[in-house]
mmCIF file with all atom_site columns, C-alpha atoms in Angstrom:
data_model
loop_
_atom_site.group_PDB
_atom_site.id
_atom_site.type_symbol
_atom_site.label_atom_id
_atom_site.label_alt_id
_atom_site.label_comp_id
_atom_site.label_asym_id
_atom_site.label_entity_id
_atom_site.label_seq_id
_atom_site.pdbx_PDB_ins_code
_atom_site.Cartn_x
_atom_site.Cartn_y
_atom_site.Cartn_z
_atom_site.occupancy
_atom_site.B_iso_or_equiv
_atom_site.pdbx_formal_charge
_atom_site.auth_seq_id
_atom_site.auth_comp_id
_atom_site.auth_asym_id
_atom_site.auth_atom_id
_atom_site.pdbx_PDB_model_num
ATOM 1   C CA . MET A 1 1   ? 86.707 158.452 53.515  1.00 59.00 ? 1   MET A CA 1
ATOM 2   C CA . ASN A 1 2   ? 90.351 158.462 53.664  1.00 71.00 ? 2   ASN A CA 1
ATOM 3   C CA . LYS A 1 3   ? 92.363 154.830 53.446  1.00 69.00 ? 3   LYS A CA 1
ATOM 4   C CA . ALA A 1 4   ? 93.791 155.242 57.561  1.00 71.00 ? 4   ALA A CA 1
ATOM 5   C CA . LYS A 1 5   ? 90.051 155.937 58.720  1.00 73.00 ? 5   LYS A CA 1
ATOM 6   C CA . SER A 1 6   ? 88.361 153.253 56.839  1.00 75.00 ? 6   SER A CA 1
ATOM 7   C CA . SER A 1 7   ? 91.303 151.017 57.952  1.00 76.00 ? 7   SER A CA 1
ATOM 8   C CA . ARG A 1 8   ? 90.313 151.919 61.578  1.00 81.00 ? 8   ARG A CA 1
ATOM 9   C CA . ILE A 1 9   ? 86.410 151.021 61.012  1.00 82.00 ? 9   ILE A CA 1
ATOM 10  C CA . LEU A 1 10  ? 87.162 147.529 59.527  1.00 77.00 ? 10  LEU A CA 1
ATOM 11  C CA . PHE A 1 11  ? 89.425 146.644 62.031  1.00 77.00 ? 11  PHE A CA 1
ATOM 12  C CA . SER A 1 12  ? 87.062 147.873 65.035  1.00 79.00 ? 12  SER A CA 1
ATOM 13  C CA . ILE A 1 13  ? 84.032 145.913 63.087  1.00 83.00 ? 13  ILE A CA 1
ATOM 14  C CA . LEU A 1 14  ? 86.318 142.774 63.048  1.00 76.00 ? 14  LEU A CA 1
ATOM 15  C CA . LEU A 1 15  ? 87.511 143.341 66.629  1.00 72.00 ? 15  LEU A CA 1
ATOM 16  C CA . ILE A 1 16  ? 83.938 143.311 67.940  1.00 78.00 ? 16  ILE A CA 1
ATOM 17  C CA . VAL A 1 17  ? 82.656 140.420 65.513  1.00 72.00 ? 17  VAL A CA 1
ATOM 18  C CA . LEU A 1 18  ? 85.648 138.421 67.128  1.00 66.00 ? 18  LEU A CA 1
ATOM 19  C CA . THR A 1 19  ? 84.797 139.478 70.658  1.00 68.00 ? 19  THR A CA 1
ATOM 20  C CA . LEU A 1 20  ? 81.220 138.170 69.562  1.00 62.00 ? 20  LEU A CA 1
ATOM 21  C CA . PHE A 1 21  ? 82.153 134.844 68.597  1.00 60.00 ? 21  PHE A CA 1
ATOM 22  C CA . SER A 1 22  ? 84.806 134.026 71.094  1.00 56.00 ? 22  SER A CA 1
ATOM 23  C CA . THR A 1 23  ? 81.821 134.777 74.089  1.00 51.00 ? 23  THR A CA 1
ATOM 24  C CA . ALA A 1 24  ? 79.326 133.075 72.397  1.00 45.00 ? 24  ALA A CA 1
ATOM 25  C CA . THR A 1 25  ? 81.887 129.848 72.032  1.00 43.00 ? 25  THR A CA 1
ATOM 26  C CA . ILE A 1 26  ? 82.887 130.133 75.514  1.00 43.00 ? 26  ILE A CA 1
ATOM 27  C CA . ALA A 1 27  ? 79.218 130.023 77.104  1.00 40.00 ? 27  ALA A CA 1
ATOM 28  C CA . TYR A 1 28  ? 78.063 127.224 74.361  1.00 40.00 ? 28  TYR A CA 1
ATOM 29  C CA . ALA A 1 29  ? 80.735 125.312 75.576  1.00 40.00 ? 29  ALA A CA 1
ATOM 30  C CA . ASP A 1 30  ? 80.206 125.755 79.382  1.00 41.00 ? 30  ASP A CA 1
ATOM 31  C CA . THR A 1 31  ? 76.648 124.718 78.984  1.00 40.00 ? 31  THR A CA 1
ATOM 32  C CA . GLU A 1 32  ? 77.278 121.623 76.526  1.00 44.00 ? 32  GLU A CA 1
ATOM 33  C CA . ASP A 1 33  ? 79.636 119.818 78.966  1.00 46.00 ? 33  ASP A CA 1
ATOM 34  C CA . SER A 1 34  ? 77.522 117.199 80.859  1.00 55.00 ? 34  SER A CA 1
ATOM 35  C CA . ASN A 1 35  ? 80.594 115.533 81.881  1.00 63.00 ? 35  ASN A CA 1
ATOM 36  C CA . ILE A 1 36  ? 81.591 117.918 84.412  1.00 62.00 ? 36  ILE A CA 1
ATOM 37  C CA . SER A 1 37  ? 82.111 116.507 87.854  1.00 62.00 ? 37  SER A CA 1
ATOM 38  C CA . PRO A 1 38  ? 83.355 118.038 91.374  1.00 69.00 ? 38  PRO A CA 1
ATOM 39  C CA . CYS A 1 39  ? 87.314 116.868 92.191  1.00 75.00 ? 39  CYS A CA 1
ATOM 40  C CA . TYR A 1 40  ? 87.992 116.434 95.681  1.00 80.00 ? 40  TYR A CA 1
ATOM 41  C CA . SER A 1 41  ? 91.202 116.003 97.572  1.00 86.00 ? 41  SER A CA 1
ATOM 42  C CA . SER A 1 42  ? 90.378 112.948 99.820  1.00 90.00 ? 42  SER A CA 1
ATOM 43  C CA . ILE A 1 43  ? 87.404 111.286 98.079  1.00 94.00 ? 43  ILE A CA 1
ATOM 44  C CA . ASP A 1 44  ? 87.926 109.481 95.311  1.00 93.00 ? 44  ASP A CA 1
ATOM 45  C CA . LYS A 1 45  ? 84.193 108.127 94.673  1.00 95.00 ? 45  LYS A CA 1
ATOM 46  C CA . ASN A 1 46  ? 80.719 108.349 96.280  1.00 97.00 ? 46  ASN A CA 1
ATOM 47  C CA . TYR A 1 47  ? 77.925 106.370 95.461  1.00 97.00 ? 47  TYR A CA 1
ATOM 48  C CA . ALA A 1 48  ? 74.336 106.206 96.634  1.00 98.00 ? 48  ALA A CA 1
ATOM 49  C CA . GLN A 1 49  ? 70.906 104.183 95.432  1.00 98.00 ? 49  GLN A CA 1
ATOM 50  C CA . LEU A 1 50  ? 67.145 104.231 96.529  1.00 98.00 ? 50  LEU A CA 1
ATOM 51  C CA . ASP A 1 51  ? 64.879 101.513 95.386  1.00 98.00 ? 51  ASP A CA 1
ATOM 52  C CA . ILE A 1 52  ? 61.271 101.798 96.541  1.00 97.00 ? 52  ILE A CA 1
ATOM 53  C CA . THR A 1 53  ? 59.386 98.580  95.864  1.00 95.00 ? 53  THR A CA 1
ATOM 54  C CA . GLY A 1 54  ? 55.852 98.075  97.369  1.00 95.00 ? 54  GLY A CA 1
ATOM 55  C CA . VAL A 1 55  ? 56.182 99.428  101.056 1.00 96.00 ? 55  VAL A CA 1
ATOM 56  C CA . LYS A 1 56  ? 60.025 98.738  101.359 1.00 97.00 ? 56  LYS A CA 1
ATOM 57  C CA . ALA A 1 57  ? 62.809 101.100 100.864 1.00 98.00 ? 57  ALA A CA 1
ATOM 58  C CA . LYS A 1 58  ? 66.571 99.813  100.376 1.00 98.00 ? 58  LYS A CA 1
ATOM 59  C CA . CYS A 1 59  ? 68.902 102.194 100.841 1.00 98.00 ? 59  CYS A CA 1
ATOM 60  C CA . PHE A 1 60  ? 72.655 101.813 99.554  1.00 98.00 ? 60  PHE A CA 1
ATOM 61  C CA . ALA A 1 61  ? 75.816 104.008 99.778  1.00 98.00 ? 61  ALA A CA 1
ATOM 62  C CA . SER A 1 62  ? 79.169 103.454 99.243  1.00 98.00 ? 62  SER A CA 1
ATOM 63  C CA . LEU A 1 63  ? 82.957 105.740 99.828  1.00 97.00 ? 63  LEU A CA 1
ATOM 64  C CA . SER A 1 64  ? 86.295 105.352 98.549  1.00 97.00 ? 64  SER A CA 1
ATOM 65  C CA . THR A 1 65  ? 89.581 107.177 99.143  1.00 96.00 ? 65  THR A CA 1
ATOM 66  C CA . LYS A 1 66  ? 92.764 107.308 97.531  1.00 92.00 ? 66  LYS A CA 1
ATOM 67  C CA . SER A 1 67  ? 94.477 106.936 100.772 1.00 95.00 ? 67  SER A CA 1
ATOM 68  C CA . PRO A 1 68  ? 93.240 105.906 104.672 1.00 97.00 ? 68  PRO A CA 1
ATOM 69  C CA . LYS A 1 69  ? 91.470 108.246 106.391 1.00 96.00 ? 69  LYS A CA 1
ATOM 70  C CA . ASN A 1 70  ? 88.846 108.749 108.609 1.00 98.00 ? 70  ASN A CA 1
ATOM 71  C CA . LEU A 1 71  ? 85.302 107.486 106.601 1.00 98.00 ? 71  LEU A CA 1
ATOM 72  C CA . LYS A 1 72  ? 81.849 108.018 107.674 1.00 98.00 ? 72  LYS A CA 1
ATOM 73  C CA . ILE A 1 73  ? 78.608 107.774 105.870 1.00 98.00 ? 73  ILE A CA 1
ATOM 74  C CA . VAL A 1 74  ? 74.875 109.313 107.322 1.00 98.00 ? 74  VAL A CA 1
ATOM 75  C CA . MET A 1 75  ? 71.971 108.032 105.036 1.00 98.00 ? 75  MET A CA 1
ATOM 76  C CA . GLU A 1 76  ? 68.885 109.964 105.878 1.00 98.00 ? 76  GLU A CA 1
ATOM 77  C CA . LEU A 1 77  ? 65.788 108.646 104.476 1.00 98.00 ? 77  LEU A CA 1
ATOM 78  C CA . GLN A 1 78  ? 63.293 111.364 104.029 1.00 98.00 ? 78  GLN A CA 1
ATOM 79  C CA . LYS A 1 79  ? 60.025 111.902 103.141 1.00 98.00 ? 79  LYS A CA 1
ATOM 80  C CA . LYS A 1 80  ? 58.501 114.652 101.339 1.00 97.00 ? 80  LYS A CA 1
ATOM 81  C CA . LYS A 1 81  ? 56.142 117.183 103.242 1.00 96.00 ? 81  LYS A CA 1
ATOM 82  C CA . SER A 1 82  ? 54.355 120.162 102.088 1.00 94.00 ? 82  SER A CA 1
ATOM 83  C CA . ASN A 1 83  ? 57.180 122.306 103.050 1.00 93.00 ? 83  ASN A CA 1
ATOM 84  C CA . GLY A 1 84  ? 60.430 120.273 102.182 1.00 96.00 ? 84  GLY A CA 1
ATOM 85  C CA . TYR A 1 85  ? 61.325 117.052 103.192 1.00 98.00 ? 85  TYR A CA 1
ATOM 86  C CA . GLU A 1 86  ? 61.875 115.225 106.736 1.00 97.00 ? 86  GLU A CA 1
ATOM 87  C CA . THR A 1 87  ? 64.000 112.911 107.930 1.00 98.00 ? 87  THR A CA 1
ATOM 88  C CA . VAL A 1 88  ? 61.837 109.849 109.189 1.00 97.00 ? 88  VAL A CA 1
ATOM 89  C CA . LYS A 1 89  ? 65.013 107.206 109.455 1.00 98.00 ? 89  LYS A CA 1
ATOM 90  C CA . THR A 1 90  ? 69.244 107.832 109.873 1.00 98.00 ? 90  THR A CA 1
ATOM 91  C CA . TRP A 1 91  ? 71.751 105.434 109.514 1.00 98.00 ? 91  TRP A CA 1
ATOM 92  C CA . THR A 1 92  ? 75.479 105.907 110.095 1.00 98.00 ? 92  THR A CA 1
ATOM 93  C CA . SER A 1 93  ? 78.723 104.205 109.906 1.00 98.00 ? 93  SER A CA 1
ATOM 94  C CA . SER A 1 94  ? 82.221 105.024 110.190 1.00 98.00 ? 94  SER A CA 1
ATOM 95  C CA . LYS A 1 95  ? 85.593 103.149 109.974 1.00 98.00 ? 95  LYS A CA 1
ATOM 96  C CA . THR A 1 96  ? 89.103 104.312 109.310 1.00 98.00 ? 96  THR A CA 1
ATOM 97  C CA . GLY A 1 97  ? 90.348 102.769 105.774 1.00 97.00 ? 97  GLY A CA 1
ATOM 98  C CA . THR A 1 98  ? 89.737 103.534 102.289 1.00 97.00 ? 98  THR A CA 1
ATOM 99  C CA . ARG A 1 99  ? 86.424 101.812 101.868 1.00 98.00 ? 99  ARG A CA 1
ATOM 100 C CA . LEU A 1 100 ? 83.140 101.940 103.377 1.00 98.00 ? 100 LEU A CA 1
ATOM 101 C CA . SER A 1 101 ? 79.654 101.055 102.480 1.00 98.00 ? 101 SER A CA 1
ATOM 102 C CA . MET A 1 102 ? 76.324 100.493 104.140 1.00 98.00 ? 102 MET A CA 1
ATOM 103 C CA . SER A 1 103 ? 73.008 98.955  102.918 1.00 98.00 ? 103 SER A CA 1
ATOM 104 C CA . GLU A 1 104 ? 69.782 99.379  105.241 1.00 98.00 ? 104 GLU A CA 1
ATOM 105 C CA . SER A 1 105 ? 65.915 99.347  104.379 1.00 97.00 ? 105 SER A CA 1
ATOM 106 C CA . ARG A 1 106 ? 62.986 100.442 106.209 1.00 97.00 ? 106 ARG A CA 1
ATOM 107 C CA . ASN A 1 107 ? 58.918 99.947  105.551 1.00 97.00 ? 107 ASN A CA 1
ATOM 108 C CA . ILE A 1 108 ? 57.269 103.270 104.145 1.00 97.00 ? 108 ILE A CA 1
ATOM 109 C CA . ASN A 1 109 ? 53.915 104.606 103.128 1.00 96.00 ? 109 ASN A CA 1
ATOM 110 C CA . ALA A 1 110 ? 53.896 103.510 99.605  1.00 94.00 ? 110 ALA A CA 1
ATOM 111 C CA . LEU A 1 111 ? 51.634 106.610 99.074  1.00 95.00 ? 111 LEU A CA 1
ATOM 112 C CA . CYS A 1 112 ? 54.271 109.168 99.857  1.00 96.00 ? 112 CYS A CA 1
ATOM 113 C CA . THR A 1 113 ? 57.316 110.521 97.956  1.00 97.00 ? 113 THR A CA 1
ATOM 114 C CA . TYR A 1 114 ? 60.741 109.488 99.693  1.00 98.00 ? 114 TYR A CA 1
ATOM 115 C CA . ARG A 1 115 ? 64.636 110.776 99.148  1.00 98.00 ? 115 ARG A CA 1
ATOM 116 C CA . LEU A 1 116 ? 67.730 109.490 100.133 1.00 98.00 ? 116 LEU A CA 1
ATOM 117 C CA . LYS A 1 117 ? 70.011 112.398 101.803 1.00 98.00 ? 117 LYS A CA 1
ATOM 118 C CA . VAL A 1 118 ? 73.795 110.765 101.937 1.00 98.00 ? 118 VAL A CA 1
ATOM 119 C CA . THR A 1 119 ? 76.360 112.737 103.925 1.00 98.00 ? 119 THR A CA 1
ATOM 120 C CA . TYR A 1 120 ? 79.754 111.305 102.883 1.00 98.00 ? 120 TYR A CA 1
ATOM 121 C CA . THR A 1 121 ? 83.196 112.295 105.164 1.00 98.00 ? 121 THR A CA 1
ATOM 122 C CA . ALA A 1 122 ? 86.618 111.521 104.315 1.00 97.00 ? 122 ALA A CA 1
ATOM 123 C CA . GLY A 1 123 ? 89.004 113.437 106.794 1.00 95.00 ? 123 GLY A CA 1
ATOM 124 C CA . SER A 1 124 ? 87.914 116.951 106.974 1.00 94.00 ? 124 SER A CA 1
ATOM 125 C CA . GLU A 1 125 ? 85.949 116.815 103.037 1.00 96.00 ? 125 GLU A CA 1
ATOM 126 C CA . GLN A 1 126 ? 82.328 116.291 103.584 1.00 96.00 ? 126 GLN A CA 1
ATOM 127 C CA . VAL A 1 127 ? 80.143 115.831 100.445 1.00 96.00 ? 127 VAL A CA 1
ATOM 128 C CA . VAL A 1 128 ? 76.274 115.462 100.622 1.00 97.00 ? 128 VAL A CA 1
ATOM 129 C CA . ALA A 1 129 ? 74.346 113.686 97.898  1.00 97.00 ? 129 ALA A CA 1
ATOM 130 C CA . TYR A 1 130 ? 70.474 113.250 97.314  1.00 98.00 ? 130 TYR A CA 1
ATOM 131 C CA . LYS A 1 131 ? 68.564 110.161 95.395  1.00 97.00 ? 131 LYS A CA 1
ATOM 132 C CA . TYR A 1 132 ? 65.485 109.916 94.109  1.00 93.00 ? 132 TYR A CA 1
#
């Protein structure tokens, strides 16, 4: 085998190996970074909490923005059914400003499973979150 042909083969193998390692590294980095969070232009922070104690469900949600906006929070307490979830109670709060929070509670059936669905709106931006 001549020297030019073996150099091309060696270069091709090296290129294939480097391509495989760079692809694997990108995939590894993408799956291991658990600190990825969505970036919004208006919403700075949103938080929701569902506490179930006995027959009482306590629901809390808050929203903050970087600048004053029309803010709205819609909390839906949802009960698990065989085909998904059904809303049993809805609460809404809204105002103009940079912070909005709300807290509500409701008696529930302790034998059922519930979740809290919260829809945050700041200006024209909307985010939906679930708490179990």
